[in-house]
XYZ file of C-alpha atoms in Angstrom:
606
model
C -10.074 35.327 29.057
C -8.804 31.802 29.307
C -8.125 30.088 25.674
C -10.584 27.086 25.079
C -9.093 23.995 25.166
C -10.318 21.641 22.609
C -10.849 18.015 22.878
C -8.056 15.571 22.064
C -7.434 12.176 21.068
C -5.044 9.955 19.854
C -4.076 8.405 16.414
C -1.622 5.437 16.197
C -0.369 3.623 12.829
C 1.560 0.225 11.912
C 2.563 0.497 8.323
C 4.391 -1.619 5.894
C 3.755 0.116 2.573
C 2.655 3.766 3.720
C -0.960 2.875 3.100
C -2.048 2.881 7.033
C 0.155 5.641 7.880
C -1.659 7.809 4.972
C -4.932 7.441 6.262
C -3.947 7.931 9.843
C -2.441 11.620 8.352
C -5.606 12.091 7.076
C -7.492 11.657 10.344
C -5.189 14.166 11.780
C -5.809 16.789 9.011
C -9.317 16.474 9.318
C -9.598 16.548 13.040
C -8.758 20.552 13.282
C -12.161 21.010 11.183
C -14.378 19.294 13.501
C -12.887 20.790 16.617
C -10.699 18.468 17.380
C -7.111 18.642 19.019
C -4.723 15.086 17.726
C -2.063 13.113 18.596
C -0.261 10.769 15.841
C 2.331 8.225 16.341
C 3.579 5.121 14.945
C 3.033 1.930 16.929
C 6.887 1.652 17.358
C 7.455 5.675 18.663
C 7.006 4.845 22.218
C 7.987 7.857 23.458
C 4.850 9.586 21.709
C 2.185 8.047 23.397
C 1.352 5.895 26.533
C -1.049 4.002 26.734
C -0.726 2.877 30.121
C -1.646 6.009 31.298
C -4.232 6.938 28.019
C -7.063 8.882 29.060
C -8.237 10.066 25.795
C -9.818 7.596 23.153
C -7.328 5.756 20.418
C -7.437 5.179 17.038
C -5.611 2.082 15.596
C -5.326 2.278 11.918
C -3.013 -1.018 11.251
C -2.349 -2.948 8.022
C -1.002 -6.982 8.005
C 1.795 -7.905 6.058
C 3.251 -11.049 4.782
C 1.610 -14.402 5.699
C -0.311 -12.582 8.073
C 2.447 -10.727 10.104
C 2.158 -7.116 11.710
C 4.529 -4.083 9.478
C 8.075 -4.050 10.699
C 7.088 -1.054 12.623
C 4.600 -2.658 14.651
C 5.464 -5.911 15.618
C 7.320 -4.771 18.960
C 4.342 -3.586 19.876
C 2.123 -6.590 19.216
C 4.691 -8.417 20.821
C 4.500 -5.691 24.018
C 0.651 -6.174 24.008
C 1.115 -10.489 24.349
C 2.852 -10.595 27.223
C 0.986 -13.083 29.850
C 2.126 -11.460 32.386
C -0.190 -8.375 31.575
C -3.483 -8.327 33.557
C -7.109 -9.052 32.402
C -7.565 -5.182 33.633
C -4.015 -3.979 32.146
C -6.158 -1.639 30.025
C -9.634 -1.251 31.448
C -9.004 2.323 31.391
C -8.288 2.455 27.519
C -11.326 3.638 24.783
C -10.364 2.812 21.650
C -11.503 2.018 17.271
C -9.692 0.240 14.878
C -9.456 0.323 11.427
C -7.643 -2.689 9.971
C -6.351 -2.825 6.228
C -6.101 -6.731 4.094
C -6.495 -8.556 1.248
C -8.670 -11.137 0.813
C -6.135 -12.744 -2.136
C -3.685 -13.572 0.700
C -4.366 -15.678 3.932
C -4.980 -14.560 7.249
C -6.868 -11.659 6.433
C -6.421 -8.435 8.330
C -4.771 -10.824 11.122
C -2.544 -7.715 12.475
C -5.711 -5.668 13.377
C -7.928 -8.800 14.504
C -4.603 -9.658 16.535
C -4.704 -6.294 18.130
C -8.282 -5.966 18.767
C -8.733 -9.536 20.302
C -5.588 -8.799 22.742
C -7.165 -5.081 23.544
C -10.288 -6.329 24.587
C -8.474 -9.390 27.100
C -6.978 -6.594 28.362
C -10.077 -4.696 29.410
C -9.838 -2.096 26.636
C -13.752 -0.854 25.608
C -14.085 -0.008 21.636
C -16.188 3.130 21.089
C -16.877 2.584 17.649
C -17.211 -0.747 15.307
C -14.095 -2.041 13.885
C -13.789 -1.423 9.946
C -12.117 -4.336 7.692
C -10.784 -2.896 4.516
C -10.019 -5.276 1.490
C -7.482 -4.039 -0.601
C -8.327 -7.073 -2.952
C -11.879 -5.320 -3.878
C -10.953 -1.459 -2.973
C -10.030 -0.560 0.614
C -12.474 2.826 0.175
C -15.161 0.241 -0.009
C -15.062 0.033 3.995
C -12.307 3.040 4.877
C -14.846 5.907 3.130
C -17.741 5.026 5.458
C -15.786 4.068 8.288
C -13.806 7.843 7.819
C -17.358 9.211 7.498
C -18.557 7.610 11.183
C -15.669 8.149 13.086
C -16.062 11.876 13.984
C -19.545 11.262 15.461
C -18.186 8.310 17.400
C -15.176 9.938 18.703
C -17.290 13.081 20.215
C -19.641 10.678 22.020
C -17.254 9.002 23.695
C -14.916 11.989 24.662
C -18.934 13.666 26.091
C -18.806 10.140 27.493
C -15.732 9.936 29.189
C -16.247 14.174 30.492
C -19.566 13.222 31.837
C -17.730 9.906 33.846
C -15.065 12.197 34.830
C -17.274 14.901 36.050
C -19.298 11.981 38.023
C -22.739 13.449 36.110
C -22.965 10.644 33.308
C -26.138 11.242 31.993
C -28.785 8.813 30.575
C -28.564 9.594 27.042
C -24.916 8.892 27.133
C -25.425 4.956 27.455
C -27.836 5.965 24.056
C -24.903 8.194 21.947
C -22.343 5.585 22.562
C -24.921 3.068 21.118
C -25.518 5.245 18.077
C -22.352 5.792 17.277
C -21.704 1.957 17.015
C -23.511 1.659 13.625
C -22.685 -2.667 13.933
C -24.915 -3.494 11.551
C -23.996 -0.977 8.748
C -20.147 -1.226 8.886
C -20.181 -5.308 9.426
C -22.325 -4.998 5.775
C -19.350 -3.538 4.631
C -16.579 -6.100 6.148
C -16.190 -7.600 3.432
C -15.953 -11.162 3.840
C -16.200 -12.315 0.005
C -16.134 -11.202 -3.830
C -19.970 -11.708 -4.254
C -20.497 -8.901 -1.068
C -17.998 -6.673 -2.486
C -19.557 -6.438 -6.118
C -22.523 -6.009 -4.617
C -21.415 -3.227 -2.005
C -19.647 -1.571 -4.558
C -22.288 -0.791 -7.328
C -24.990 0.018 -4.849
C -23.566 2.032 -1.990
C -22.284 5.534 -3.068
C -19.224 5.678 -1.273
C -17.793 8.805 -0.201
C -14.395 10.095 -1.505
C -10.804 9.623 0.609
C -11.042 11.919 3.271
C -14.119 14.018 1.903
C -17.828 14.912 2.888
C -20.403 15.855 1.107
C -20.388 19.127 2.176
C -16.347 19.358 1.817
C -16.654 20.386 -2.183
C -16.274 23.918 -0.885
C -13.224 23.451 0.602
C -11.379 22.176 -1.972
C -9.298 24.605 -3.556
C -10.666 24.095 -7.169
C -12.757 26.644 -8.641
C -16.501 25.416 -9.169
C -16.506 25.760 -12.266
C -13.651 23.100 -12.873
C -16.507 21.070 -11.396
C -18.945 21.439 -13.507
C -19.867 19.434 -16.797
C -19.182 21.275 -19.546
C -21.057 21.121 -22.692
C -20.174 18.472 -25.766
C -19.404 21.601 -28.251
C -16.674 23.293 -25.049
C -14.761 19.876 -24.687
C -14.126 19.768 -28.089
C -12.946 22.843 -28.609
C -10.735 22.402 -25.380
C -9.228 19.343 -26.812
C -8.384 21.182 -29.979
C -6.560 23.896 -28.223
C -4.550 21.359 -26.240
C -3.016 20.707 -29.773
C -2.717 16.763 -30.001
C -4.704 15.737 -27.271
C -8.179 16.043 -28.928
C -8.471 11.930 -28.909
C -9.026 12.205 -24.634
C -12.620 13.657 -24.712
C -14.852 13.264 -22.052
C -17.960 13.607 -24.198
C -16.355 11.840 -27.013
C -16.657 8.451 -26.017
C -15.301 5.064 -27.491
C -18.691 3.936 -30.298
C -19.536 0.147 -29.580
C -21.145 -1.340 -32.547
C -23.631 -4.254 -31.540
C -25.175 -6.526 -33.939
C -28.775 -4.715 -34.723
C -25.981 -1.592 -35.687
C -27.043 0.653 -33.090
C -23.841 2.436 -31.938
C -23.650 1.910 -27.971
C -21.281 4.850 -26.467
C -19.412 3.196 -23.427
C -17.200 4.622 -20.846
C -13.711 4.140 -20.656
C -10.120 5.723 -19.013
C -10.105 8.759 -20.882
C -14.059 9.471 -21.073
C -16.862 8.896 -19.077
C -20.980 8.465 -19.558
C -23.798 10.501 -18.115
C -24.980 10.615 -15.118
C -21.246 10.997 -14.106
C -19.784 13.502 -17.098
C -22.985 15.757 -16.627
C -22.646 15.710 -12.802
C -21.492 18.306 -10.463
C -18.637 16.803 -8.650
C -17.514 16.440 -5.098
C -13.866 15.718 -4.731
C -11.426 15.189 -2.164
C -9.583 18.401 -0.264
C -5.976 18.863 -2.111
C -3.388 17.438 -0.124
C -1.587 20.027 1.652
C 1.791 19.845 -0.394
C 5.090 20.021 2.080
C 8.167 19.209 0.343
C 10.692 21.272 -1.578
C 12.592 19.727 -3.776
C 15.594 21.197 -6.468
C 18.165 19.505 -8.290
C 21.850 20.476 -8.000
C 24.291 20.062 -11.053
C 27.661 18.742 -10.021
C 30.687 17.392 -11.704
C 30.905 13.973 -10.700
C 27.862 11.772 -9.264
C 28.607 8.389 -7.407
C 27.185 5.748 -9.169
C 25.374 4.132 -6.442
C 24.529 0.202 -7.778
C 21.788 -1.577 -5.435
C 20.095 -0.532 -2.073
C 21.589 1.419 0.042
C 21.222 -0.391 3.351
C 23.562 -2.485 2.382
C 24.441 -3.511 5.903
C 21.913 -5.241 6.983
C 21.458 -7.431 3.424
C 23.317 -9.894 1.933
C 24.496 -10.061 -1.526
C 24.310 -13.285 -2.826
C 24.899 -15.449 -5.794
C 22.343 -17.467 -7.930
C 23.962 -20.670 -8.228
C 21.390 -22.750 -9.843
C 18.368 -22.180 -11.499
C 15.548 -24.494 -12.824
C 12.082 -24.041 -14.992
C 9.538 -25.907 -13.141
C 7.397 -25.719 -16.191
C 7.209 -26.720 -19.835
C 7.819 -24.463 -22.442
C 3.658 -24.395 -23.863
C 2.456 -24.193 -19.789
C -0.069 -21.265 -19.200
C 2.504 -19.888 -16.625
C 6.061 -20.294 -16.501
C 8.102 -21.423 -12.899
C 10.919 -21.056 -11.765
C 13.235 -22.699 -9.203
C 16.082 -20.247 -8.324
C 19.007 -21.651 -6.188
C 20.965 -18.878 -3.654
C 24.273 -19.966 -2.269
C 24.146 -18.294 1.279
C 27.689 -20.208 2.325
C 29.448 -17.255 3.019
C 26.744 -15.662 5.595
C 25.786 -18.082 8.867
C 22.727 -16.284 9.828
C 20.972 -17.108 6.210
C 22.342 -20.566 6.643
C 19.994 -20.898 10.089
C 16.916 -20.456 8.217
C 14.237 -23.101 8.789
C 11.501 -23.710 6.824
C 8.279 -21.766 7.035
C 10.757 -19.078 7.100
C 10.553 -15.765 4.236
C 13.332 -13.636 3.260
C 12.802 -10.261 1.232
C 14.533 -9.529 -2.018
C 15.169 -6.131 -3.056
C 14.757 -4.787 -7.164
C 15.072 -1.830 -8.848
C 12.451 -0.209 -10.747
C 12.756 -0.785 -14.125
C 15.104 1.538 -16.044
C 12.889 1.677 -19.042
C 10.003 2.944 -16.912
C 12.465 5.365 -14.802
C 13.263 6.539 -18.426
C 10.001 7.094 -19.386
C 9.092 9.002 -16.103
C 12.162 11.638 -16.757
C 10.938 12.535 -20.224
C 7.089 13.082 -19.349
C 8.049 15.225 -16.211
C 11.057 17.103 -18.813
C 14.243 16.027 -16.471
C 15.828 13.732 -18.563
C 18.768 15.581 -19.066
C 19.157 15.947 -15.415
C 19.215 12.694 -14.217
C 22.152 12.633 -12.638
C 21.366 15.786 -10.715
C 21.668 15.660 -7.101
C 18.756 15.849 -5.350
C 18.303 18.453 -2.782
C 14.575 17.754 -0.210
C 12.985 19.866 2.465
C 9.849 20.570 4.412
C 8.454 23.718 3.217
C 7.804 26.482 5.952
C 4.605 27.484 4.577
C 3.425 23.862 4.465
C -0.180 23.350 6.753
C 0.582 19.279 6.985
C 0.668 18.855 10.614
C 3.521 16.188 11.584
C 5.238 16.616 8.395
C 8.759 14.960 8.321
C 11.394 14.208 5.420
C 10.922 10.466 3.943
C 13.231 8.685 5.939
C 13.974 6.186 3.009
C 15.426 8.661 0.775
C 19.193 9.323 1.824
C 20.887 12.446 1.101
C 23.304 12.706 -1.405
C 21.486 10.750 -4.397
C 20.945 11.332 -7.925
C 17.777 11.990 -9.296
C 18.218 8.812 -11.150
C 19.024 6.787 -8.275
C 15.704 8.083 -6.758
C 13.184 6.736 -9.370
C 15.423 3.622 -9.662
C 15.343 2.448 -5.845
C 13.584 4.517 -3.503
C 10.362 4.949 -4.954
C 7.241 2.349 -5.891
C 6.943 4.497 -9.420
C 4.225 0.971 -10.316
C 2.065 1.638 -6.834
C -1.723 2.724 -8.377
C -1.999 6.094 -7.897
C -4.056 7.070 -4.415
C -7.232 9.405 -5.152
C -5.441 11.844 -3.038
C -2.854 11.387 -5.790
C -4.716 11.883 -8.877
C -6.496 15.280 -6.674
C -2.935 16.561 -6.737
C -1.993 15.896 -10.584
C -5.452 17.907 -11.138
C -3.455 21.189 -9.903
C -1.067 20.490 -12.869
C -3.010 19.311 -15.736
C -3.114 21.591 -18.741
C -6.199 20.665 -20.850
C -9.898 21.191 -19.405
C -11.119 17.790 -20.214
C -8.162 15.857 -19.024
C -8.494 17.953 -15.789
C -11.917 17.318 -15.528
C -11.702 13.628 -16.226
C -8.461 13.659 -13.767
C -11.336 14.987 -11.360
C -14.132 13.016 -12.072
C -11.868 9.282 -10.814
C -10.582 11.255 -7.859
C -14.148 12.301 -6.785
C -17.308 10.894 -4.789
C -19.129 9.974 -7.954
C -16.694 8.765 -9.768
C -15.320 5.763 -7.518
C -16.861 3.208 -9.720
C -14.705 4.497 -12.640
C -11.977 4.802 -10.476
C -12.207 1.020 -9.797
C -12.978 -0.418 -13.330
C -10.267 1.938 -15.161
C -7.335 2.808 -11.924
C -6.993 0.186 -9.227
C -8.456 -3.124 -10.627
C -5.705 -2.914 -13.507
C -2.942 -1.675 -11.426
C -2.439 1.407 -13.519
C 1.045 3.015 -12.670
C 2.026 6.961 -12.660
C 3.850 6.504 -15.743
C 0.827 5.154 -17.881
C -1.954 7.706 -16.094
C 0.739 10.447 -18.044
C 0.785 8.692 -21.007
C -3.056 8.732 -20.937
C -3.235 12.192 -19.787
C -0.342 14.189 -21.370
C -1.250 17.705 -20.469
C 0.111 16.533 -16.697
C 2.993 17.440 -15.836
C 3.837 17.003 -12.210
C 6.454 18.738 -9.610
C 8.818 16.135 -8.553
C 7.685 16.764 -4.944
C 4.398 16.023 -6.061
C 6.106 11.989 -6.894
C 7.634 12.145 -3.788
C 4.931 13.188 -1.502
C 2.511 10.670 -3.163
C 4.515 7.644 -4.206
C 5.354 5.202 -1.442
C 9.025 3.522 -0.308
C 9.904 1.235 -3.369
C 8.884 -2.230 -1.131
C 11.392 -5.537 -1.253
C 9.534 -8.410 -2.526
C 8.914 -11.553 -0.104
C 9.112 -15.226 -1.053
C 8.729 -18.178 0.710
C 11.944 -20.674 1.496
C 11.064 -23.308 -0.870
C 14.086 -25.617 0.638
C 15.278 -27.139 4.248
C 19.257 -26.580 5.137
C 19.170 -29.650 6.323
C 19.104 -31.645 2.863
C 21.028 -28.498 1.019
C 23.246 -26.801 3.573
C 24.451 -23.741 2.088
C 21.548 -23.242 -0.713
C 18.607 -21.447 -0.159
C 15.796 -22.269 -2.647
C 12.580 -20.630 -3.319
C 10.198 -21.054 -7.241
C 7.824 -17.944 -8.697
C 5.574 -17.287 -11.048
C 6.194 -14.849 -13.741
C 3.760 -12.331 -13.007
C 1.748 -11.241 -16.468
C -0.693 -8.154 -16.417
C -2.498 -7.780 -19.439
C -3.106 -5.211 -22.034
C -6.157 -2.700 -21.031
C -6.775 1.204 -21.117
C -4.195 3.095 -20.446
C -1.781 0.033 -21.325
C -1.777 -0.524 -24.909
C 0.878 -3.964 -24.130
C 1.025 -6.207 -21.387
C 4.069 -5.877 -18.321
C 4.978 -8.647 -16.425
C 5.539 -8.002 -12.390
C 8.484 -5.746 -11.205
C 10.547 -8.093 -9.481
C 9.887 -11.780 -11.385
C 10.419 -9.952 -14.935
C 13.634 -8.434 -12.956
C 14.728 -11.805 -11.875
C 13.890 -13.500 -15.105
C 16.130 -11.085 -17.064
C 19.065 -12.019 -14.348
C 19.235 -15.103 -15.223
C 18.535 -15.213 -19.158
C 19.369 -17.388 -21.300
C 16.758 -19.826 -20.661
C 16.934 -21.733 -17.595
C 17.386 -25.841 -17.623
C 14.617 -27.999 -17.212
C 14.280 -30.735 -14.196
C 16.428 -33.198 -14.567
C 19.165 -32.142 -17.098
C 22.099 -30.699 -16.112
C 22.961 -27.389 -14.205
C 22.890 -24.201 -15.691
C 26.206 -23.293 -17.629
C 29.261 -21.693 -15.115
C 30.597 -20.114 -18.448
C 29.284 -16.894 -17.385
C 29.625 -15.049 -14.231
C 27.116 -15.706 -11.866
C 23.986 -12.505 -11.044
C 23.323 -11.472 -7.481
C 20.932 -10.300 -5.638
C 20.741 -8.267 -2.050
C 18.309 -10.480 0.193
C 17.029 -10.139 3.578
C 15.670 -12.484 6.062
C 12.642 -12.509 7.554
C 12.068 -15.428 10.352
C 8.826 -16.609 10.790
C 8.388 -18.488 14.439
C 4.240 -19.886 13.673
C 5.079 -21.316 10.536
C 7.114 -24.773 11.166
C 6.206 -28.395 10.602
C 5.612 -30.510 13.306
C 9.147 -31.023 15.471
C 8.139 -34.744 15.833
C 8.477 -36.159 11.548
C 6.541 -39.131 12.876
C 3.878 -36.818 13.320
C 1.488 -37.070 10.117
C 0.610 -33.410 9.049
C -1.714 -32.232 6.043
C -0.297 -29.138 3.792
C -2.589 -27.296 1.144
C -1.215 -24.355 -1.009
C -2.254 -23.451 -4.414
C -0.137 -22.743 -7.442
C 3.400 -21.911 -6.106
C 2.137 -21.338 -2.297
C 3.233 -25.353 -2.260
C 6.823 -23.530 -2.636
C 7.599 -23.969 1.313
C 5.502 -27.299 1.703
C 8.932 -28.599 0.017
C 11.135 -27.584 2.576
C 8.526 -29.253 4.929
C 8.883 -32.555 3.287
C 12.696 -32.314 2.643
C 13.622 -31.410 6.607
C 11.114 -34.323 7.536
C 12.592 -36.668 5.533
C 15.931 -35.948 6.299
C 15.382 -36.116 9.844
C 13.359 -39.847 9.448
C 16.570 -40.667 7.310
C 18.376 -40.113 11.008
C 16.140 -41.085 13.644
């Protein structure tokens, strides 16, 4: 008897930060339980897919990067797609959806998807189900939950479709499941277009976990009764057993005194409020895990200092450095001066132009990650990582940013994004190793449907990091493939040329912000952002103020490995006759200087 063949389609990602690439693996894990046969790829692996020949319907799932820009590993692709010598009917064949990922706090929101999508359809391409627009500024689950939740339904209407055009029997009621499975009106309510929307969206709709139905509680490989509320007397005698962890109670919450004296219990990191710490929960599948990892003693460990691509970055001395503000301002800016002399291809820069600069995670922080997961005494390990044979991820493949060869050390300090807010697929994982019941349970409660408003408040909105969710909840106690399946690619940090080469050949200039996040649950004191604290402490003591004299030579001057990234849409007018108007807030006036400076030095020689 012949073997059924099931129906198939196709999954392509561009990625910058691993967020896209995520969701599109969780598309393909999820298509096996509705019947479905898939196909991923990145938008760059061109020998995975065709879609010149593409008979089965796509999935885009793209994020936008920089000032607007497609990820590295989809801008050949975009460029591919922009050709004019493609034709109006190039892809007239091609049924397709697209999820794009943004944030509304930086311009040209979701451009890389809109970019896409626009193109597709000049080409001919038909969409088979509404475009989603996620907004990382206000939660990306907002939109991706629902959008998740409708794309099943849409995808087996228009594979029935595309059978029933192939057979040559297309049906009436066809025309009418391709219209219902275009649900405009509901997903363009959740496009979210500004904060007011979002607020709004987000306390009333009850959006459905990462990757999860309602019905998909079963699956998940916690016991039901993990699930359930347990009573006030239970928790508190499972937070005296945990022996020093009695003060994280999820029935024993924070007491709000308000002026009549009532006592007002409210909800916070550690404990939540009824209806959510009496209800039964529905959380996300665990995340099949797929990585072994051990650590090998050995005599002598290279100390590797800086990134290892090496090759393609350039090292280069701060030469200069400026405070752009006074010493009582609100924030506190900074003009740092690069001397690119001894590399040509940085001198070429123009302005408009970006250029990446690559930090290390902070070494306190690193520390403090080694002691809660107990490897502190082997951090100079080597680390040994491999795909597990019993692992059910489908496509799973070694990181391809961690080298071979490295310390554990080394690991934490440059390949991983140890400050990236924990996914909920993330916090579903530390569940499996969390000692104490009502850590666990509160552990499950932000991972899980009814808990994404507590998610938001207490998680995401204040950029909580691994390292302080273990601090908070100190009965977890992670695998270290657990880290490395969850925790994306420790990302370089971009900044805007805030100089021309014309009027300082040879220097490279570009001002930031010190980046302060304040004090809140789960982080007792204040940090300041990874790389301007990083860059701060390079060039302590206190930089000069505008108009006094350079910073002292007595001491050897820091460096820093840089890359650039050219930017062809971003230029001031060729003609500097030409008047032009720039707007940027706060430091995004940082490349309107360069503007001025190559204008007026090329008035100076006209």
């Amino acid at each position: 008897m012949p073997c059924e063949v099931k129906p198939r389609f196709v999954v392509l990602y561009g990625s910058q930060k691993g967020q896209a690439q995520s969701l599109a693996e969780g598309v393909v894990e999820l298509a096996e339980e509705h019947g479905l046969v898939t196909e991923l790829g990145c938008l760059d692996q061109y020998e995975k897919y065709n879609l010149e020949k593409e008979n089965a319907p796509v999935v885009f799932i793209v994020s936008t990067t920089g000032d607007g820009e497609p990820p590295d590993n989809a801008l050949q692709f975009v460029k591919c797609i922009k050709k004019k010598t493609l034709s109006s009917d190039h892809y007239k064949h091609l049924s397709y959806a697209l999820l794009a990922l943004g944030d509304t706090n930086y311009a040209n929101f979701c451009n890389c998807g809109k970019t896409i999508e626009k193109r597709l359809q000049e080409l001919g391409a038909k969409q088979f189900y509404a475009t989603g627009y996620a907004d990382d500024g206000v939660g990306l689950e907002i939109v991706v939950d629902p959008w998740l939740d409708g794309l099943w339904d849409a995808i087996k209407g228009a594979l029935s479709k595309m059978n029933s055009q192939r057979t040559g029997h297309l049906k009436e009621e066809s025309a009418e499941t391709q219209d219902s499975s275009l649900p405009d009106i509901q997903l363009s309510s959740l496009t979210i277009t500004d904060t007011q929307n979002c607020e709004s969206v987000s306390e009333s709709k009850e959006t459905v976990s990462k990757f999860a139905s309602p019905t998909s509680a079963s699956a998940t490989q916690t016991a039901a009764a993990d699930l359930r509320p347990a009573s006030p007397v239970v928790r508190l005698e499972l937070a005296s057993e945990a022996g020093g962890a009695a003060n994280v109670s999820t029935s024993g919450q924070e007491a709000q005194t308000v002026d009549d004296g009532h006592v007002t219990p409210v909800a916070t990191l550690t404990c939540s409020l009824p209806p959510l710490s009496e209800s039964f929960l529905n959380v996300p599948a665990l995340p099949p895990s797929y990585l072994e990892v051990s650590l090998q003693a050995v005599d002598t460990v290279e100390q590797l200092v800086g990134p290892l691509n090496k090759e393609t970055l350039h090292e280069v001395p701060i030469s200069n450095v400026v405070q752009m503000t006074r010493g009582d301002s609100v924030k506190t800016a900074l003009l740092l001066e690069l001397d690119i002399s001894a590399y040509p291809t940085m001198m070429a820069y123009q302005p408009g132009d970006s250029f990446d600069v690559f930090c290390p995670n902070r070494a306190t922080e690193v520390d403090d990650i080694l002691r809660k997961l107990g490897l502190h005494e082997k951090s100079n390990h080597r680390v040994h990582i491999s795909l597990r044979k019993d692992t059910k991820k489908k496509g799973a493949q070694l990181p391809l940013y961690i080298p071979q060869n490295i310390s554990l050390l080394f690991l934490l300090t440059w390949c991983l994004e140890i400050r990236s807010v924990p996914k909920k697929a993330f916090l579903r994982a530390l569940v499996e190793h969390t000692k104490d019941g009502v850590q666990k349970r509160r552990l499950q409660e932000l991972c899980s449907k009814q808990g994404a408003t507590d998610y938001n408040r207490f998680v995401r909105d204040p950029s909580l990091s691994l390292g302080e969710l273990l601090t908070t909840f100190p009965s977890c106690s992670p695998p270290l493939s657990i880290l490395i399946e969850h925790l994306p690619k420790l990302q370089p940090r971009p900044y805007s040329a805030a100089s021309s080469c014309l009027r300082h050949p040879g220097k490279l200039h570009f001002v930031f912000n010190i980046v302060e996040f304040p004090a809140c649950p789960g982080r007792p004191a204040g940090r300041r952002g990874l790389c301007t604290s990083w860059l701060f402490d390079l060039i302590n003591p206190v930089p000069v103020y505008p108009g006094n004299a350079e910073s002292s030579g007595a001491t050897a001057q820091p460096k820093i490995h840089v890359q650039l990234r050219s930017n062809c849409t971003f230029r001031p007018p060729s003609d500097p006759s030409v008047p032009f108007v720039m707007v940027g807030p706060g430091t995004g006036v940082a490349p309107f200087i360069g503007f001025l400076q190559q204008s007026f030095h090329l008035l100076l020689i006209i």
